[in-house]
PDB file of C-alpha atoms in Angstrom:
ATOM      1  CA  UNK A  16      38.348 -88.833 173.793  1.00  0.00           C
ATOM      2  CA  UNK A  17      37.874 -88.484 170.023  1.00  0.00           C
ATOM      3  CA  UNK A  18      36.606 -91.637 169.051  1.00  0.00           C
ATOM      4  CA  UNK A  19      34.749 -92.320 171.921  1.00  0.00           C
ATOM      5  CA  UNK A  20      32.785 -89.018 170.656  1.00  0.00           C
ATOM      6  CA  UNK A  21      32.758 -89.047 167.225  1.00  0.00           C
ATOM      7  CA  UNK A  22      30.831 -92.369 167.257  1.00  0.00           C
ATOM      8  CA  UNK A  23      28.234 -90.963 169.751  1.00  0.00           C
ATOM      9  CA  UNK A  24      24.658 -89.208 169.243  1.00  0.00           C
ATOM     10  CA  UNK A  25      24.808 -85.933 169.879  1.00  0.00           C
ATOM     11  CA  UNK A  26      22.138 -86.523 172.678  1.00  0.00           C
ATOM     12  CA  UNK A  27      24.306 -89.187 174.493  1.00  0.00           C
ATOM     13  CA  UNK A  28      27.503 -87.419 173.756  1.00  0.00           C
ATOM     14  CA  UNK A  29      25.713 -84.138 175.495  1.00  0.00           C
ATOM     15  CA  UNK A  30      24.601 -85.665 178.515  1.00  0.00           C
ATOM     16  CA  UNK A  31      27.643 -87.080 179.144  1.00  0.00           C
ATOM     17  CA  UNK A  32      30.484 -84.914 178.065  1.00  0.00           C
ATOM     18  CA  UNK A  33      29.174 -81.418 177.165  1.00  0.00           C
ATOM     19  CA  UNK A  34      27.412 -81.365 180.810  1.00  0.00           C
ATOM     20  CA  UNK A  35      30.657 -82.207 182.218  1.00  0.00           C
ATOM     21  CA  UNK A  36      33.039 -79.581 180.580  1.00  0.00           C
ATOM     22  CA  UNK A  37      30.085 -76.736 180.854  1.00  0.00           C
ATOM     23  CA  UNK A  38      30.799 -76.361 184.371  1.00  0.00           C
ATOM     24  CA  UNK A  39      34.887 -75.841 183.437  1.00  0.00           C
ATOM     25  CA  UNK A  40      35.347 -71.792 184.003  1.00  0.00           C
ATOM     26  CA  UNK A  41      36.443 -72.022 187.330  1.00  0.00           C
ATOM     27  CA  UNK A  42      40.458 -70.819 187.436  1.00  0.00           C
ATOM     28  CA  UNK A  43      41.151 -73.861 189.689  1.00  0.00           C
ATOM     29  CA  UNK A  44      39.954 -76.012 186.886  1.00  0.00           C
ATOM     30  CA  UNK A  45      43.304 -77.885 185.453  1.00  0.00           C
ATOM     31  CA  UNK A  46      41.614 -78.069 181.655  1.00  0.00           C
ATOM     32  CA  UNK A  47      40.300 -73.855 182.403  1.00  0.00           C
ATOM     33  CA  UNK A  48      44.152 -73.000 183.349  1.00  0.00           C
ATOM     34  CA  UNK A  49      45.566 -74.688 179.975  1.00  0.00           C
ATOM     35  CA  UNK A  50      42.499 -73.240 177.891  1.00  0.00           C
ATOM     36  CA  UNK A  51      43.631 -69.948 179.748  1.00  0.00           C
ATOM     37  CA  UNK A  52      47.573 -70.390 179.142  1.00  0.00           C
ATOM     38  CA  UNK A  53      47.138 -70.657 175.582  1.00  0.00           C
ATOM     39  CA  UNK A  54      44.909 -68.207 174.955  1.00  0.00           C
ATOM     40  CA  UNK A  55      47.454 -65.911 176.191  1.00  0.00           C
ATOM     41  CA  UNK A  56      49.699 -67.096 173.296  1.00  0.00           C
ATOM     42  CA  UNK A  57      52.094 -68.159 175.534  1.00  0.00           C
ATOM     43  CA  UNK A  58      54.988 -70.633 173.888  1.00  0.00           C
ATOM     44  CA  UNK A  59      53.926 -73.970 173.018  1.00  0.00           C
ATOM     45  CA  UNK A  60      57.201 -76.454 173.405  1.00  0.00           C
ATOM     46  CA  UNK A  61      54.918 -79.565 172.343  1.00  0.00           C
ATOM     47  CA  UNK A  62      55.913 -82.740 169.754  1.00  0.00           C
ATOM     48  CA  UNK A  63      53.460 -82.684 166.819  1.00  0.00           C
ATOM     49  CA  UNK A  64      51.981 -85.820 168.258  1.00  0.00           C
ATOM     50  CA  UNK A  65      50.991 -83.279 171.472  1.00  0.00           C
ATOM     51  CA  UNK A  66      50.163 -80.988 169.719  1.00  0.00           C
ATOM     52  CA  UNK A  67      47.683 -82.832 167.821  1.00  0.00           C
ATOM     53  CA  UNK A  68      45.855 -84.068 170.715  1.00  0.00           C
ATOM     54  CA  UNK A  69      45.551 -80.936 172.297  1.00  0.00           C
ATOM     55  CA  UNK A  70      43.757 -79.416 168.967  1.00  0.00           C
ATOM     56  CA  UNK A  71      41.447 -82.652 168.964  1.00  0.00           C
ATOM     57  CA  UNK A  72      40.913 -81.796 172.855  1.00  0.00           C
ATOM     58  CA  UNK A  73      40.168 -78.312 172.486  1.00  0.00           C
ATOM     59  CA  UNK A  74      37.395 -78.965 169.081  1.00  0.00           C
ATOM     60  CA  UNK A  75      35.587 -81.452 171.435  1.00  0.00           C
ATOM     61  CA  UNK A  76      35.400 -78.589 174.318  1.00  0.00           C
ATOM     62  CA  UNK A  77      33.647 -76.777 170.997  1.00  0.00           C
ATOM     63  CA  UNK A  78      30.284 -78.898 171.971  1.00  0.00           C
ATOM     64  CA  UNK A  79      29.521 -76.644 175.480  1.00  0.00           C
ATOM     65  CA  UNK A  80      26.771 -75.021 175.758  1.00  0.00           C
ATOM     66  CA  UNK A  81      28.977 -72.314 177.585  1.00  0.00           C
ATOM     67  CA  UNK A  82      29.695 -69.388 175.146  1.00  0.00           C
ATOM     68  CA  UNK A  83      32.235 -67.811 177.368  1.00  0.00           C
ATOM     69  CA  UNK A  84      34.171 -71.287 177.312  1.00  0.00           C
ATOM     70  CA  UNK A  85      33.664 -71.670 173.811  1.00  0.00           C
ATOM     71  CA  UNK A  86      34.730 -68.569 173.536  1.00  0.00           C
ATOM     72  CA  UNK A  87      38.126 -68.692 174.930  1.00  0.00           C
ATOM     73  CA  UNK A  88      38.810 -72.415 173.320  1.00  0.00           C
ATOM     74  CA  UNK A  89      38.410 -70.497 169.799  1.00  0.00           C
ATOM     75  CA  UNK A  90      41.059 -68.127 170.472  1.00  0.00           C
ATOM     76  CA  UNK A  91      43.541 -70.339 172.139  1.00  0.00           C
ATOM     77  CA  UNK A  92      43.287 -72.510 168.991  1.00  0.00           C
ATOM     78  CA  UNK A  93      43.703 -69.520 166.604  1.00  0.00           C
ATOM     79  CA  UNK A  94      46.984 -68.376 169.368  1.00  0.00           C
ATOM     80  CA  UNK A  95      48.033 -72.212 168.485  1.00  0.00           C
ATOM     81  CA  UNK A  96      47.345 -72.436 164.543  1.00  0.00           C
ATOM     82  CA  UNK A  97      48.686 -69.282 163.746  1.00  0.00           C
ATOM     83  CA  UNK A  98      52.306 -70.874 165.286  1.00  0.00           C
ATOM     84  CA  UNK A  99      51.501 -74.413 163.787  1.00  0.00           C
ATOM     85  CA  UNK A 100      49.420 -73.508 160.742  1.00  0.00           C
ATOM     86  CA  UNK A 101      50.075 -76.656 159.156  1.00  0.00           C
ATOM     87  CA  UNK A 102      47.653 -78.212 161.517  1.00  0.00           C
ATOM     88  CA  UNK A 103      44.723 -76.250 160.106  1.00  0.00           C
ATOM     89  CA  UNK A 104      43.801 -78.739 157.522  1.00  0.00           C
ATOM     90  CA  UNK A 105      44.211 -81.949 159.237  1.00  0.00           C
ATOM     91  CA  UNK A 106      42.149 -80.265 162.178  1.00  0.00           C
ATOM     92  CA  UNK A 107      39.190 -80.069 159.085  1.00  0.00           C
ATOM     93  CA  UNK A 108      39.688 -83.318 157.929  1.00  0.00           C
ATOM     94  CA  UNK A 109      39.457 -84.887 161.201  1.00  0.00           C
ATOM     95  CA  UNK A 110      36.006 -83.399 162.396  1.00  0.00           C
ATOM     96  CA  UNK A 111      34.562 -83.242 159.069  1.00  0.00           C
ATOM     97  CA  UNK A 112      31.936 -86.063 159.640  1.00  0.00           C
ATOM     98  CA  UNK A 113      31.032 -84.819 163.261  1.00  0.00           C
ATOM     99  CA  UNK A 114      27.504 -84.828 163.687  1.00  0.00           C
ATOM    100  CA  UNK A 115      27.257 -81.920 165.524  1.00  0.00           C
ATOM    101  CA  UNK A 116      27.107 -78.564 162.735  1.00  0.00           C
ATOM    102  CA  UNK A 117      28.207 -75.885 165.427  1.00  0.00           C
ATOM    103  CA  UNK A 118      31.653 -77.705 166.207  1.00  0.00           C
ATOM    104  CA  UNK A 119      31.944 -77.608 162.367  1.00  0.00           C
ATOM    105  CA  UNK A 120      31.186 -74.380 161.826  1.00  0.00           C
ATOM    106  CA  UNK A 121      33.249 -72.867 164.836  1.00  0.00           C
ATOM    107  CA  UNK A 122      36.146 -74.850 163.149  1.00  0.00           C
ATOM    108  CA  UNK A 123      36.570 -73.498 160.200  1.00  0.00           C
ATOM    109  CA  UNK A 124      35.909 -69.712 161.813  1.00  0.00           C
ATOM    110  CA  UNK A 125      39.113 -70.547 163.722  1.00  0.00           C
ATOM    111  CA  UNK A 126      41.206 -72.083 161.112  1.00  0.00           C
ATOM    112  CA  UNK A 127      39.759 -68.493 159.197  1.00  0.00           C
ATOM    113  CA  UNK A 128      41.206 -66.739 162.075  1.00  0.00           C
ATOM    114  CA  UNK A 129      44.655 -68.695 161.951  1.00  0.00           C
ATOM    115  CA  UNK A 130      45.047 -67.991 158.374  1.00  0.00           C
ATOM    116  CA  UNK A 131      45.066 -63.839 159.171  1.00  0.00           C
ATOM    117  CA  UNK A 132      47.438 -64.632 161.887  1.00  0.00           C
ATOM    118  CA  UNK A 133      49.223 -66.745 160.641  1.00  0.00           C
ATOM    119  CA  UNK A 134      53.159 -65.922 161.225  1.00  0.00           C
ATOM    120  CA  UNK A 135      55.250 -67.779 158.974  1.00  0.00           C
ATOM    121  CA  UNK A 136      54.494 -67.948 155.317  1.00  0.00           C
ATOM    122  CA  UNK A 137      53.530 -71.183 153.595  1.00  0.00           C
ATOM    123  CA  UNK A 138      52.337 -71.203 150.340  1.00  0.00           C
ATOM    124  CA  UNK A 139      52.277 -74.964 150.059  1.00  0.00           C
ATOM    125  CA  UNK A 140      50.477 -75.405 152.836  1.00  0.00           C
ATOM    126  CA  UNK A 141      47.789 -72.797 152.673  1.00  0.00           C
ATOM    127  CA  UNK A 142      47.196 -73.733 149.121  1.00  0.00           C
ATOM    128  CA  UNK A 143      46.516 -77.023 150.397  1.00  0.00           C
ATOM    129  CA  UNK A 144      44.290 -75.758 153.083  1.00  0.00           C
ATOM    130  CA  UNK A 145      42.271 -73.502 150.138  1.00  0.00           C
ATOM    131  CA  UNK A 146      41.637 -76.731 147.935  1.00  0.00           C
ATOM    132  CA  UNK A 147      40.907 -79.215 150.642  1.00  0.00           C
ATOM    133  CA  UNK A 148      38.109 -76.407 151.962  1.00  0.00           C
ATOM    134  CA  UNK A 149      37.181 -75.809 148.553  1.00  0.00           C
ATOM    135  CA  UNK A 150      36.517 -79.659 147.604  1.00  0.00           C
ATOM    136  CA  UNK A 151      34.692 -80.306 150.865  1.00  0.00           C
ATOM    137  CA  UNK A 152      32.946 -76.974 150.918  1.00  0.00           C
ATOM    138  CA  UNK A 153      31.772 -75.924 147.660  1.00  0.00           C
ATOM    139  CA  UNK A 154      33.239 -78.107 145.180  1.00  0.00           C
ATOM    140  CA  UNK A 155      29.808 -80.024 145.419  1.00  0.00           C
ATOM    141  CA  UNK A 156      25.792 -80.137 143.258  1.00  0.00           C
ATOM    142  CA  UNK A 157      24.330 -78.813 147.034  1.00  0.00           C
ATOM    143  CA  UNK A 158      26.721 -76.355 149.195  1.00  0.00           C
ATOM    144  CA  UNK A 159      26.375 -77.404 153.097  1.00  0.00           C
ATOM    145  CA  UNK A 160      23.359 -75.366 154.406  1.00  0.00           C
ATOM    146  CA  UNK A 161      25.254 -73.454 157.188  1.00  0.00           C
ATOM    147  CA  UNK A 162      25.645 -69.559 156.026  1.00  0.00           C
ATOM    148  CA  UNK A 163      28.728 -68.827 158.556  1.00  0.00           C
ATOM    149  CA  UNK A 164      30.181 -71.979 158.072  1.00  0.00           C
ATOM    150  CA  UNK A 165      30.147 -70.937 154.288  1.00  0.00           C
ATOM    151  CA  UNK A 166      31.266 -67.397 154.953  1.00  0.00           C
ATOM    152  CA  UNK A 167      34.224 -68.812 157.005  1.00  0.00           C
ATOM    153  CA  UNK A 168      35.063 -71.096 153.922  1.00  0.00           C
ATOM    154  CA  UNK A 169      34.811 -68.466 151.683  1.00  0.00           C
ATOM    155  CA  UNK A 170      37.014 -65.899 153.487  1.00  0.00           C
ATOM    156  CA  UNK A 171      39.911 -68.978 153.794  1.00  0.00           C
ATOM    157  CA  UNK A 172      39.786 -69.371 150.204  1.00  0.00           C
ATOM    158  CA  UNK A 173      39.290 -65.327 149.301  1.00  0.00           C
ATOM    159  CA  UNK A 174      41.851 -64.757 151.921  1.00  0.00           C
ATOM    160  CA  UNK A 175      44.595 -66.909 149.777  1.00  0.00           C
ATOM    161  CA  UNK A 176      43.797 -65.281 146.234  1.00  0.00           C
ATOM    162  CA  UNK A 177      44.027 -62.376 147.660  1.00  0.00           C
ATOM    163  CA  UNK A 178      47.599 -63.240 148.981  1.00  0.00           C
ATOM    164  CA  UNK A 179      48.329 -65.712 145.968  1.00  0.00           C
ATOM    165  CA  UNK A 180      46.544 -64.538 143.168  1.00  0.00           C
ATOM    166  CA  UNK A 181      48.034 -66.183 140.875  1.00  0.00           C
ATOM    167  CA  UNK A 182      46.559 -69.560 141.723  1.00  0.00           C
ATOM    168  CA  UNK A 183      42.940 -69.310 139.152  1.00  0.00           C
ATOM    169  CA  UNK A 184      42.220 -73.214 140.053  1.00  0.00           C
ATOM    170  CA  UNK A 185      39.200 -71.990 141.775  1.00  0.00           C
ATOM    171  CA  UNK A 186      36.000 -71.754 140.240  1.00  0.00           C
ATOM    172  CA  UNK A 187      34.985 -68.285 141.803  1.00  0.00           C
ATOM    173  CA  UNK A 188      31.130 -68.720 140.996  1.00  0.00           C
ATOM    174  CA  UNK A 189      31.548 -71.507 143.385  1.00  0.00           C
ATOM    175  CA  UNK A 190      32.054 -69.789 146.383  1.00  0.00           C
ATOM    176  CA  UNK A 191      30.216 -66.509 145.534  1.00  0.00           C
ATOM    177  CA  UNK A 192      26.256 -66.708 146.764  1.00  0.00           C
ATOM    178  CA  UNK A 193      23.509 -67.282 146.101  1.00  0.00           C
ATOM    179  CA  UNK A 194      24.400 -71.267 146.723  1.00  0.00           C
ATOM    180  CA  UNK A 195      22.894 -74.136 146.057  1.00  0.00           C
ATOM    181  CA  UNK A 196      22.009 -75.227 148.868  1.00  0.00           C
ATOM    182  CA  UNK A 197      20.198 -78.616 150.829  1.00  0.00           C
ATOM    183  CA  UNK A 198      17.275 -77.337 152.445  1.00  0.00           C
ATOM    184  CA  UNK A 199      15.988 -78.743 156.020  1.00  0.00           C
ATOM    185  CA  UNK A 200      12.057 -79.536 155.878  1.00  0.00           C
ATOM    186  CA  UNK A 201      10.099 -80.129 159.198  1.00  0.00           C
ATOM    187  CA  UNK A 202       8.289 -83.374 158.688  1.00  0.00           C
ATOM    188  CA  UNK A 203       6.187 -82.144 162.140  1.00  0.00           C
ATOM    189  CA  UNK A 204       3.451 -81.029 160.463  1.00  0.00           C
ATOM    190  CA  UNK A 205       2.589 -84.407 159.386  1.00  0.00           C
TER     191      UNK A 205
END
């Protein structure tokens, strides 16, 4: 499903897919019930190759137009990262050239929300996570134009001083606003 996707125009890749999986909040629906199951937190006895699919599955359900849907996908991944936090950054790194900004920005509000759940403690990991978000985020001349995407960033990385302060390799200007910031011009009035 992922490549097939990731390639497409979000126009084509709506009419085909995102109508499809708007309709999918019926309880008889097999991909509703899973959605549902882990939501729930219920225990996920899944290799990491599984698991990994299932997180790519659940982003793409991200691009429906149906907020109660979207909804419930966001908070059975955060009930999944917050077992398998590890994931978080791959999950990042895998839809970060997605051409559709609200999968994006829903993305890293769930990886924020798996990093206050989180149960195990990993330094290594969520320092990891705090750099890799910090390099793609704001580590950059123009900060991505998307101010929830950015406040999601910026609570991952405020989140980990504030458990690990004594990692100063950030440059806290950086992720404090006012940004810098690409600007979208409408070329309609011409």
């Amino acid at each position: 499903i992922g490549s097939g996707l990731v390639g497409s125009e979000m126009c084509i890749r709506d009419s085909l897919w995102t109508t499809y999986i708007n309709g999918l909040t019926n309880e008889d629906d097999r991909v509703f019930q899973m959605v549902n199951h882990y939501e729930h937190g219920n225990d996920l006895d899944l290799s990491d190759t599984t698991l990994d699919l299932l997180l790519t599955f659940f982003a793409w359900l991200l691009t429906s137009s149906n907020r109660y849907l979207r909804d419930k996908v966001s908070k059975a991944m955060i009930e999944i990262l917050k077992v398998n936090f590890y994931f978080c950054e791959n999950l990042l790194k895998t839809f970060e050239n997605v051409n559709d900004p609200y999968v994006i920005q829903r993305l890293y509000g769930i990886v924020f929300g798996a990093c206050v759940k989180r149960r195990a403690e990993n330094k290594t990991v969520y320092s990891s996570l705090a750099h890799y978000v910090y390099k793609a985020i704001f580590d950059k001349d123009k900060v991505y134009p998307d101010i929830l995407l950015r406040d999601y960033a910026r609570l991952i990385i405020e989140r980990y001083r504030h458990e690990y302060s004594d990692d100063l390799t950030f440059e806290i200007s950086k992720i404090t606003p006012p940004y810098t910031c690409l600007l979208y011009t409408s070329d309609a009035a011409d």
